[in-house]
Each structure stands twice: as C-alpha cells, then as structure tokens.
Coordinates of C-alpha atoms in Angstrom, one line a residue:
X1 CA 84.2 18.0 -55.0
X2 CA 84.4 17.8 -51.0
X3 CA 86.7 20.3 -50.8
X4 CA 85.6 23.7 -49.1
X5 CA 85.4 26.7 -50.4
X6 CA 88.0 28.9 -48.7
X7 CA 85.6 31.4 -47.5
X8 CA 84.4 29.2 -44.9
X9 CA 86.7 28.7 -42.2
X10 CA 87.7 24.9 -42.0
X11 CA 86.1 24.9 -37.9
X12 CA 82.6 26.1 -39.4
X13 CA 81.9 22.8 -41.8
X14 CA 81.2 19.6 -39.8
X15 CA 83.3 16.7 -40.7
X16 CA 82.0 14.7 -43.9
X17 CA 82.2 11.0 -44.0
X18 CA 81.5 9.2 -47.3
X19 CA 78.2 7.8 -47.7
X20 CA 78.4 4.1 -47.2
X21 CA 77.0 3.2 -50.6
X22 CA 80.4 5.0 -52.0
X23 CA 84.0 3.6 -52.6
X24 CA 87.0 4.9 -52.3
X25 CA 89.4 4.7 -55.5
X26 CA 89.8 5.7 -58.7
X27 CA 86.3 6.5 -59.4
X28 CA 85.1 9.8 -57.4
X29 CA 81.3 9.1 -55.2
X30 CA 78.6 10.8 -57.0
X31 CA 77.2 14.3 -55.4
X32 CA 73.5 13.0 -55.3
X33 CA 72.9 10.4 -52.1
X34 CA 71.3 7.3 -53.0
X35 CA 67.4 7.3 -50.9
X36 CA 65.2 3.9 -51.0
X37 CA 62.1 4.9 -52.3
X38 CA 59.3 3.9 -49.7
X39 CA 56.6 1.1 -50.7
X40 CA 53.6 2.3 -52.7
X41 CA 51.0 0.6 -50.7
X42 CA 51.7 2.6 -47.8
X43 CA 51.2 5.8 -48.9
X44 CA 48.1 4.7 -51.5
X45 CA 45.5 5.1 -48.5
X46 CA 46.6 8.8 -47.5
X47 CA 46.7 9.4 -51.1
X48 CA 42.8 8.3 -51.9
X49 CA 41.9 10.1 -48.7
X50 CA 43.5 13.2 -49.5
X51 CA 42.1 13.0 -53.1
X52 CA 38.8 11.9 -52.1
X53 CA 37.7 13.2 -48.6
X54 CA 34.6 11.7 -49.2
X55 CA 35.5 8.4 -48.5
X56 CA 37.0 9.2 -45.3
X57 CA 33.4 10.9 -44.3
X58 CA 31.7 7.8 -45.7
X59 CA 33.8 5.5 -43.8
X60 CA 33.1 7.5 -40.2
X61 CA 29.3 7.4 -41.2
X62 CA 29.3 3.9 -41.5
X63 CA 31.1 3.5 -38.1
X64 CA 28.9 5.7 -36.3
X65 CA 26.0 3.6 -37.7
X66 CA 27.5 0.3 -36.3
X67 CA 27.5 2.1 -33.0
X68 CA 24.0 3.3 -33.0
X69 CA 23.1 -0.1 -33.7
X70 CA 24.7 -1.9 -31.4
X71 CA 23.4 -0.1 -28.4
X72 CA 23.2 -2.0 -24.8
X73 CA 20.1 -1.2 -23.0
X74 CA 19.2 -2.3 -19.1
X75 CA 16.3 -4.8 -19.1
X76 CA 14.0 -3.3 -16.5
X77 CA 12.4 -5.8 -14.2
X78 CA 8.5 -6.4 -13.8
X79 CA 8.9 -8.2 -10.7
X80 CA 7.5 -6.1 -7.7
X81 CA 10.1 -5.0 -5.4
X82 CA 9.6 -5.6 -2.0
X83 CA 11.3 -3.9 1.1
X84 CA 13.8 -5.3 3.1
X85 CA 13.0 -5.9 6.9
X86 CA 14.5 -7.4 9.9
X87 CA 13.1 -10.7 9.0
X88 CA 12.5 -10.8 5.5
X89 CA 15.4 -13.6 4.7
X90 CA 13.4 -16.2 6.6
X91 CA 12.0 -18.5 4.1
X92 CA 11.1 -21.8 6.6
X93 CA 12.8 -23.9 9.4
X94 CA 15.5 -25.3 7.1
X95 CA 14.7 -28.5 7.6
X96 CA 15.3 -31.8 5.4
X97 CA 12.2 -34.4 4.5
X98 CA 12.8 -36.0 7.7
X99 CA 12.8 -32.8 10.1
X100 CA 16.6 -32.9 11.1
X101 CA 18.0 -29.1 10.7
X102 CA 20.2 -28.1 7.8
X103 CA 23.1 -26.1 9.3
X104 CA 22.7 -22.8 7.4
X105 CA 19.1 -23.1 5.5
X106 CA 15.9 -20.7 4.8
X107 CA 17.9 -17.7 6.5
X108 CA 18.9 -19.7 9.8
X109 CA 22.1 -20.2 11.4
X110 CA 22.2 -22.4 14.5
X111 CA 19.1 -23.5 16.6
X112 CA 19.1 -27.0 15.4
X113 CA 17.3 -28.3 18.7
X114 CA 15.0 -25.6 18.2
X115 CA 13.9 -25.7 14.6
X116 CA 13.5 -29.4 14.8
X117 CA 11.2 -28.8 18.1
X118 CA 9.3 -26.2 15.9
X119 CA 9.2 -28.9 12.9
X120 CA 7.1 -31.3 15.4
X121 CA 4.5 -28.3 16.1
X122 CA 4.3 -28.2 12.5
X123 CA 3.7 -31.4 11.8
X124 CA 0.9 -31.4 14.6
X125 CA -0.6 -28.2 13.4
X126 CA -1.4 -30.1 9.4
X127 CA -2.4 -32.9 11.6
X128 CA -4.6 -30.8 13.5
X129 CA -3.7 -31.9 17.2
X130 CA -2.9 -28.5 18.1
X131 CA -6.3 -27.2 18.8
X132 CA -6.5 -25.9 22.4
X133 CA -2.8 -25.8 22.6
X134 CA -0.2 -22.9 22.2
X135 CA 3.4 -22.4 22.1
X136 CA 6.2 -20.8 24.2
X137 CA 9.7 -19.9 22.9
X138 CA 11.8 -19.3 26.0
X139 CA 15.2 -18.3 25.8
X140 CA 17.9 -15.1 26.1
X141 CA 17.4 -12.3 24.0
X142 CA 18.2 -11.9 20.4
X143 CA 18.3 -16.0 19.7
X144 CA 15.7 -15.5 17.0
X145 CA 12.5 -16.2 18.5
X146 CA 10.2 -13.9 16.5
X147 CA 12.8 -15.8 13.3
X148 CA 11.4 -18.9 14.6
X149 CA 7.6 -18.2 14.8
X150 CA 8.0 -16.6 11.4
X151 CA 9.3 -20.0 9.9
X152 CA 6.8 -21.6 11.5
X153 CA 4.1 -19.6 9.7
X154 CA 5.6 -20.0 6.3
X155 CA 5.7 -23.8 6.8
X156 CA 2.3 -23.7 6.7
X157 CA 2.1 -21.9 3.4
X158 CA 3.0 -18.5 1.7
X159 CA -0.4 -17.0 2.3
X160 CA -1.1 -17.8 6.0
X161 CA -1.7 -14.8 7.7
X162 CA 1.2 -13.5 10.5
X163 CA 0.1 -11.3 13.1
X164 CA 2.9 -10.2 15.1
X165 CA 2.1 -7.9 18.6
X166 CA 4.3 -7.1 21.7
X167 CA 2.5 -7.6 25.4
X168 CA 2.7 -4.2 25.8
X169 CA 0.4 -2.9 23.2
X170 CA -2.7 -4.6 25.2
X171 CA -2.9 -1.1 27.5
X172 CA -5.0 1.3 25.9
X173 CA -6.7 4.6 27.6
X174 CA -9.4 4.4 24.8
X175 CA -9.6 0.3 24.3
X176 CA -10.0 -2.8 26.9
X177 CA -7.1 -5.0 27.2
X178 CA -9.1 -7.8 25.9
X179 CA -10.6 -5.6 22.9
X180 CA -7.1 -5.3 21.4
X181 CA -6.3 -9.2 22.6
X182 CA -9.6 -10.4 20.4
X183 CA -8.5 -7.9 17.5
X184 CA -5.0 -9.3 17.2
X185 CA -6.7 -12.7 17.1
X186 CA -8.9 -12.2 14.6
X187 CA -6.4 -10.5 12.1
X188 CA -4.2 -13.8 12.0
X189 CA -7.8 -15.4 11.2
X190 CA -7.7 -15.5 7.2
X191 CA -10.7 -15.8 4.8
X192 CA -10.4 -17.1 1.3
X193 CA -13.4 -16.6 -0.5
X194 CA -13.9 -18.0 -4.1
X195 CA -16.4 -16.3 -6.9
X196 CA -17.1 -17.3 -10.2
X197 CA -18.0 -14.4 -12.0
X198 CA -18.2 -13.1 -15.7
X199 CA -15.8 -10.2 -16.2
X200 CA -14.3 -7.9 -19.0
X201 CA -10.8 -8.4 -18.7
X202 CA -7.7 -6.9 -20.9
X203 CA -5.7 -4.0 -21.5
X204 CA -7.1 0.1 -22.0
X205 CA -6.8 1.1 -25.6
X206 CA -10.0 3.8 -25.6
X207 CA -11.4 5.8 -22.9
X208 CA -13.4 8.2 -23.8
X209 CA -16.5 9.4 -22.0
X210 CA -19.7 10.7 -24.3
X211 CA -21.0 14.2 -23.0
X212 CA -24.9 15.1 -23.2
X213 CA -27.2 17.8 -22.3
X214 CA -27.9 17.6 -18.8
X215 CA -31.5 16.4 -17.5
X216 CA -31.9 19.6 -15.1
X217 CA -31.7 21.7 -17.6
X218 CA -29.1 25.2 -17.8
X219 CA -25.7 24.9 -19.7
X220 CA -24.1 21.7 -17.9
X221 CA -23.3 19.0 -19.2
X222 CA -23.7 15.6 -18.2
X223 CA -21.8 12.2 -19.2
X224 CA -24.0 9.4 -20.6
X225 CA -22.1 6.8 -21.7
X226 CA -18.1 5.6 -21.6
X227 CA -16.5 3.7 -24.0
X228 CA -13.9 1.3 -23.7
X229 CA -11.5 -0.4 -25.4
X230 CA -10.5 -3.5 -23.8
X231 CA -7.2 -6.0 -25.7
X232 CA -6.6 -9.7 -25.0
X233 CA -3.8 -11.5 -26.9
X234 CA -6.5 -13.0 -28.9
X235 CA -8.8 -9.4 -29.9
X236 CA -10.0 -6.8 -29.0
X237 CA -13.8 -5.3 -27.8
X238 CA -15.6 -2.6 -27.3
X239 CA -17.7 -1.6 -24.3
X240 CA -20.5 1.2 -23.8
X241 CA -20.6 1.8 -19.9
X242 CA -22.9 3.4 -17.8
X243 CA -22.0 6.4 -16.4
X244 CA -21.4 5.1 -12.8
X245 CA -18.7 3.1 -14.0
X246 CA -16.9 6.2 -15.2
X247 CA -16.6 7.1 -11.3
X248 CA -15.3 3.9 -10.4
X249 CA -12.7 4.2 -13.4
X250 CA -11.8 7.4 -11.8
X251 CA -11.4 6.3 -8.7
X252 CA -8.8 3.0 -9.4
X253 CA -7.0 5.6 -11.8
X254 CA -7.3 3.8 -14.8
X255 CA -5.2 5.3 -18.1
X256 CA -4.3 4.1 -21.4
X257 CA -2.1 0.9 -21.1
X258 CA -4.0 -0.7 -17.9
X259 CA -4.9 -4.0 -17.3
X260 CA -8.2 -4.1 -15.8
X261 CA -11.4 -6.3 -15.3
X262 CA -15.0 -5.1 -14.9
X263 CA -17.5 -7.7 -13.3
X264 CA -20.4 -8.0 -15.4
X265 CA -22.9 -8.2 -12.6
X266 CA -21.8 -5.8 -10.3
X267 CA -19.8 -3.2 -12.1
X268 CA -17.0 -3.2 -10.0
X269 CA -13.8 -2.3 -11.7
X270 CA -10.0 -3.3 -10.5
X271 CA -7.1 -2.2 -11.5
X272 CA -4.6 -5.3 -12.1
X273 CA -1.3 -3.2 -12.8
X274 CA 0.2 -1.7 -16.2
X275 CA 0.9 -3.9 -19.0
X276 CA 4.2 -5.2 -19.2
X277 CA 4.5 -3.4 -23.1
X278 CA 4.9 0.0 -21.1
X279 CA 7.9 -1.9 -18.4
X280 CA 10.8 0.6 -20.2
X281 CA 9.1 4.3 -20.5
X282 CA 10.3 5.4 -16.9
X283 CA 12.5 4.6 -15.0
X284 CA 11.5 5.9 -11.8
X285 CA 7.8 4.0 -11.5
X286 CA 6.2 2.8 -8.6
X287 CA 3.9 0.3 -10.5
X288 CA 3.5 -3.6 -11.0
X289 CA 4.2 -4.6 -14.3
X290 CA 1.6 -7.5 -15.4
X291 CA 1.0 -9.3 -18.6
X292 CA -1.4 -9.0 -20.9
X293 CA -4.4 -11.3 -20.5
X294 CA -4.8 -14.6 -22.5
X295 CA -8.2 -15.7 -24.0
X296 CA -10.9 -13.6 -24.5
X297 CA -12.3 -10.1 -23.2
X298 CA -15.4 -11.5 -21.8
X299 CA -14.7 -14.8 -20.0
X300 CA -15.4 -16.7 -16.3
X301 CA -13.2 -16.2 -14.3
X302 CA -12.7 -17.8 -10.4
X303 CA -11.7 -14.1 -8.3
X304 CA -9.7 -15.5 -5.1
X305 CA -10.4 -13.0 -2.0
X306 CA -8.1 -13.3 1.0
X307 CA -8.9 -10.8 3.8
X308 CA -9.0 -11.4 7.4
X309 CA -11.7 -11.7 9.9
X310 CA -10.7 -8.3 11.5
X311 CA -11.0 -6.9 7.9
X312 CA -15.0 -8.0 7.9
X313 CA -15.3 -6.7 11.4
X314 CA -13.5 -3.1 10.6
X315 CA -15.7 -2.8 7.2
X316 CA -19.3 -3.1 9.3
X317 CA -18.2 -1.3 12.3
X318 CA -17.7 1.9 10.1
X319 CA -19.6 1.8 7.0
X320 CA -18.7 4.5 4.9
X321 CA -20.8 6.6 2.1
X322 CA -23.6 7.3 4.1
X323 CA -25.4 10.2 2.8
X324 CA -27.6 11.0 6.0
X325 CA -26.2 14.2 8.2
X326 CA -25.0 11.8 10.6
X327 CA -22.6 10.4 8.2
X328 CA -21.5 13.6 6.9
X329 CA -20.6 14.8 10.5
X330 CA -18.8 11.4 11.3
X331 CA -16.1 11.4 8.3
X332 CA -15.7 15.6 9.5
X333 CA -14.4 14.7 12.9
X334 CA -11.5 12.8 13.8
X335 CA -11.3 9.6 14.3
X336 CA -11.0 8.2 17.1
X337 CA -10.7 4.0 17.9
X338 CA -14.2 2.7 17.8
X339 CA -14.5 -1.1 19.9
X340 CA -15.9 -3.6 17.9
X341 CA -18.9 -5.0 19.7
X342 CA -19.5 -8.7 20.5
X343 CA -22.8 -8.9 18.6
X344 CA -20.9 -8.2 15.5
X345 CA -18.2 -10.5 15.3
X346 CA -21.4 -12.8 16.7
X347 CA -23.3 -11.9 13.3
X348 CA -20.3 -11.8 10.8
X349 CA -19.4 -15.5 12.5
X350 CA -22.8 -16.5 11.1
X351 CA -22.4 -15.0 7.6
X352 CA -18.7 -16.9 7.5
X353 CA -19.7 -19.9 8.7
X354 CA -22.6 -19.8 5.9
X355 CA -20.2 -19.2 3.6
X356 CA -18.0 -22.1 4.6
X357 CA -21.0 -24.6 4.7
X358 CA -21.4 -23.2 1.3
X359 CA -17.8 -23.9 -0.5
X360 CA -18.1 -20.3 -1.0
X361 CA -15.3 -19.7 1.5
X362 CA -12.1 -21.6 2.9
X363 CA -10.9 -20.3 6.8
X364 CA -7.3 -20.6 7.0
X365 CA -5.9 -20.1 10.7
X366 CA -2.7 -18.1 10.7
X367 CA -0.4 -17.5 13.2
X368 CA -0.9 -14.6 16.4
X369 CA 2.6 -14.1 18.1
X370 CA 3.1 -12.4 21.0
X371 CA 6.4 -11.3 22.3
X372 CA 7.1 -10.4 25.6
X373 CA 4.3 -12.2 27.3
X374 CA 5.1 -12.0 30.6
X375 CA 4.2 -8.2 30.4
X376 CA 0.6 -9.3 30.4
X377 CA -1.5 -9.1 33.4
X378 CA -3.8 -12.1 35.1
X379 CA -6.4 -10.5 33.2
X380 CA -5.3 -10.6 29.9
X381 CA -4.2 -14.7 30.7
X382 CA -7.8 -15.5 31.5
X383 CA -8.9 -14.2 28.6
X384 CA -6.5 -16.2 26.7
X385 CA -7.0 -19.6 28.8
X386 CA -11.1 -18.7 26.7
X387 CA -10.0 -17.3 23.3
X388 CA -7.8 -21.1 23.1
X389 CA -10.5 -22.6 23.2
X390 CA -12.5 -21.5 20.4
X391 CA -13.3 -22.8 16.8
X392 CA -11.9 -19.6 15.5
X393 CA -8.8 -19.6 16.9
X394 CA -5.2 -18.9 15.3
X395 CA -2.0 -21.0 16.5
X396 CA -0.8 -18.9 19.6
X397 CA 2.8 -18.5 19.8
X398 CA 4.4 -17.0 22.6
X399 CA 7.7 -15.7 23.5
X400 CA 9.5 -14.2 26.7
X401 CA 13.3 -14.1 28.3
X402 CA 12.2 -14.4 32.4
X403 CA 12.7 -17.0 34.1
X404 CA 11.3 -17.0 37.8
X405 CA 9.0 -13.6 37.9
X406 CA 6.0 -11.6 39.4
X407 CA 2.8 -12.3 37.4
X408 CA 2.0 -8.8 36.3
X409 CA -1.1 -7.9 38.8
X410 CA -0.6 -10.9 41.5
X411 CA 1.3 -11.8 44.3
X412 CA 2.1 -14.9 43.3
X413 CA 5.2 -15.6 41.2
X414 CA 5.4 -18.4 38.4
X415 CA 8.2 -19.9 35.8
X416 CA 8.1 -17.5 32.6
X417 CA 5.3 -14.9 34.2
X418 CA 3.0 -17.0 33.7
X419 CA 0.0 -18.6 35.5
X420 CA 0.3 -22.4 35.8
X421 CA -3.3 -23.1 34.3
X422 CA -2.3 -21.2 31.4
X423 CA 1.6 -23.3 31.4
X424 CA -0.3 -26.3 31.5
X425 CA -1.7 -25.6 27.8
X426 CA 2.0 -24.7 26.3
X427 CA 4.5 -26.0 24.2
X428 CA 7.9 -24.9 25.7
X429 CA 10.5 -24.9 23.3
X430 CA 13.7 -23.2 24.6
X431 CA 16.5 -20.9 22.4
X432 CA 20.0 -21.0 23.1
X433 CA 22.5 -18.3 23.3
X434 CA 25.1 -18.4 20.0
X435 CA 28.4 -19.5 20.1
X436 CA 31.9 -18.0 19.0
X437 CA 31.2 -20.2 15.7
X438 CA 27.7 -19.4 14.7
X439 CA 28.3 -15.7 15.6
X440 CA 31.3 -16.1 12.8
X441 CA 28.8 -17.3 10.5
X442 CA 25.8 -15.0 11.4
X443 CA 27.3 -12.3 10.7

C-alpha cells in the first residue's frame, strides 16, 4: 500500500504522486513501475566490444593504417633558387610589339617616355646603328636609371653580359684609371664558344679506385686504375680511368648519385649537379637538382662556353700550377692586383678573332654601365671618346643627376659633367621624378 509506516514521521517521506501509467478507482496501481525497455541495436555494439575486445583493437589498427597511408608530403623543388636583389624583378622595358609602354609591365611602374626612348636604342642596337654611339640617362635620383639600363640589357637576350660600375671605382692607388676603365669594358664583352666533343655522360653508380704496389718501391701504395659506373635512361657502362682522372674526380667532389660528363679527349671532368632521384633526402641542400641524361653514356655532344673577355685576360695574366720556385713563392704571398698588359689583350684579340673566323666562337657585346659619370675626370673621358670607337666595344650606358657642373679636373664647366666632344656621341634620354599616383602604385 502507499500508506507509511508509522515509524517514519509523515515530514520525512516526500510526497508520492501516482505514476501516470496508473488509474485511480476500484482497482489499486501495481507496486512495480512500468520501464520501456531500450532498443537492442543500441546496446549490440558495446555488447560485442565488451565480449570481444579484439575487434575494437582490430578496428583501431585498421584506422591507424589508413592514416599511415594517406600521408601528405612537401614536394621539394629542383629549380635553383636565386637571391633576391635590388633589381632582380626587372624582366624588360614592358613594352607591347609596337614599342608603346605598358603601364605596370616587366617590374616597371611609370617612365613611359623613357622606356619607349630606351625601346628605340634597342631597336638600333639589333640593327647595329649604335656602333660609336653611347647612352645617357639624366634625371633626379632614385627614378630607376640603373632599372632602365638593366631592361635594356635583357632586351637583348637572357645571356648578355651586364657589367654594372660607379665613376668612383676608376681611382686606384695600385691600378690606372684607364686599367680599371678597359677591365670593366672587357667583362661586358661575352664569348660563346661552341665544341663538339665525345663525352661520358650519366649518373655515378660505382666509384671505386684500384690500389697497387707502388713503382718506388717501400710499403705505399699507389692507385692504378678508377672505375666508374656511369647510368643513362637508356643503360648503363662501365669505365676504367686513368689515375689522373681520379684527381680531377676529387677535385669537382664527385659522390654516388652525380651527374657528370668526362670528355673523351681531354679528360676533363664536370660536375653537372645531383640527380633529381636524390631531390627529397635533405632538406637543408645547397645543390641543383638535374635530370638524368637521355640517350646513351658515350655520345657527341655540342659544350656551349660563355665567359667574358676579361675572364681570358685574368686566366693568362696569372697562370696557375706552375711547379718552378717562382710559382711556388707567387701563390705563398698575397695577392696583390696585377695590370693586365696591352700586349695581352693584343694577343688573346688574335686567338678570338681566329676563333670567330673559325665558327668556333660567337662575340656577344653586352652592356657596361656606369653610374655617376660625372665623377670621372677629363682623363678618364678621353679614354672613353677611344675605347667607343673600337670593334670590341660593349653598348656604353651612362647615368648621372647634375645638371650645369665642374668637369672633374678642368676649369671649364659643361651640361651633365661632361665634355662636349664626348656629348656629341650620346643618346640623352631623361627620367622623371614620380608622382603621388605611381608612388601609390610603386610601393
């Protein structure tokens, strides 16, 4: 019954309210409450995994597994990075097919008049009515007149040599003015020389050099042979070198996983990068990732040289190797700036212009600018009125922010700094100072 029990004081029992599956009449409510009994299928999954804990192991393998496999790994580039510089984001003049300026193009903002004027030099320079000649960008500071001779240079192609100096750097205690002048020239002088050579080209699999008793006699050892294992994409060889290869394998640092080619003739060995197969072992490399070769190890192959004619010049003024006590004592002490003599650059003219006579070689003129002109003396603007004038000669590109000034060493004073014999021979081309808007959208 619900009545209670008179032990229990009637304040200590909460009030009881019929359960609302009861009625009230005749018939008393049962004692037992009435539960719903919860669905089976929800508690059949607890069930098996508290039967079988198994399964629930199982079931977190097989998820772990999916996760292993579907890992996400960063693709690491073979592209060679290159460092960022002042002017690195100009690609050209930015200028359509008929040599009107594109508002914001190859890295430019503003100049329109400019860059147009620039496009005409161009367009004389391919025809070759420049020869002779120079140019002058006058105008305030920072309106992008280096910018400009740097699009003018890669106008004329990706590989034309840029030689940029300031008029300051001509004054030398150990050097003539004209010495450094005639340098600077011929480093924007290139040289593309063309071989066809037989070579041994792939990637390192083997590199193990063969010991022998040495000639001499006593316990040393001496290397007699090196072999190689070289790997195209279509097979694979194997070399026995001689034993002054080994040095020159030393020297490049070739390992396991380069990509090299030996010239048949010669001997010489160069180190083209590693192979692209090795582009994810570390991430921290300072290498240039590079295919492997097509076609076979042993092949012809047309070796394109560019170096510059100051290059030729520096490599016979100081030969190196020498084995005489001379020598020795020369690479011991310091080294000091050696001037290149006139005989020379007389004699390596005659060996390039064999060359070129020859197909051998191709000159390609690049591009000497120098800033701050009017910081050379009368001097130094003779020599140039000369150094125009040759066959070897670069396309001269000047720049300076006078107007009216002193030429350095005279008396007499001249538009720009400069003598008027030498103004007579410019191109002026003038830069002007940015406005509110293109400063909005330079920077």
């Amino acid at each position: 019954s619900y009545r209670s029990s008179p032990s229990a004081p009637p304040s200590a029992l909460p009030p009881k309210s019929p359960p609302p599956s009861c009625t009230t009449g005749a018939n008393p409510p049962s004692l037992s409450p009435v539960y719903s009994a919860p669905p089976r299928r929800l508690l059949a999954p607890a069930r098996a995994s508290a039967a079988n804990p198994s399964r629930l192991g199982r079931e977190r393998e097989r998820s772990a597994a999916a996760a292993a496999a579907m890992r996400i790994e960063e693709v690491q580039s073979t592209s060679k990075k290159q460092r960022i510089a002042t002017h690195t984001h100009i690609k050209g003049l930015g200028l359509d097919a008929n040599g009107t300026a594109i508002g914001m193009s190859a890295g430019f903002v503003g100049q329109a008049e400019a860059r147009e004027a620039c496009g005409l030099v161009v367009d004389m320079i391919r025809q070759k009515k420049m020869a002779g000649r120079a140019l002058l960008l006058a105008g305030p500071p920072a309106t992008g007149k280096t910018a400009l001779a740097l699009g003018i240079s890669q106008e004329l192609g990706s590989k034309v040599p840029f030689c940029p100096m300031v008029g300051s750097e001509v004054y030398s205690s150990e050097v003539k003015k004209t010495e450094v002048l005639m340098e600077n020239f011929r480093r924007a002088i290139g040289l593309r020389i063309k071989e066809n050579k037989e070579v041994y080209e792939g990637e390192v699999t083997e590199l193990s050099p063969e010991e022998s008793e040495s000639s001499t006699g006593g316990y040393g050892k001496s290397i007699s042979h090196v072999v190689i294992g070289l790997k195209t994409v279509k097979g694979t060889k194997q070399l026995k070198l001689d034993p002054t290869i080994y040095d020159a394998l030393i020297k490049e640092k070739v390992a396991v996983g380069d990509v090299i080619y030996i010239e048949a003739n010669s001997g010489a060995v160069k180190r083209v990068g590693r192979c692209d197969a090795f582009a994810t072992e570390y991430d921290l490399e300072a290498e240039e990732y590079v295919p492997i070769p097509k076609g076979e190890v042993h092949k012809k192959k047309e070796i394109v040289q560019d170096v510059t004619l100051h290059d030729l010049d520096a490599a016979n003024a100081q030969p190196q190797g020498g084995q005489d006590i001379l020598s020795l004592m020369g690479q011991m002490m310091k080294s000091r700036k050696t001037e290149i003599t006139e005989k020379l650059r007389q004699e390596i003219n005659k060996v390039v212009n064999r060359y070129i006579d020859e197909g051998i070689a191709e000159l390609v003129p690049g591009v000497l600018f120098i800033d701050e002109v009017h910081m050379l003396d009368i001097e130094c603007f003779s020599y140039l009125n000369r150094a125009l004038e040759s066959p070897l000669s670069p396309i001269v590109i000047l720049a300076t922010n006078r107007g009216i000034c002193t030429v350095r060493g005279t008396d007499m004073t001249s538009p720009h700094g400069i003598p008027v014999d030498l103004l007579d021979r410019l191109v002026i081309v003038r830069t002007q100072i940015y406005g509110p808007i293109e400063m909005i959208q330079r920077y």
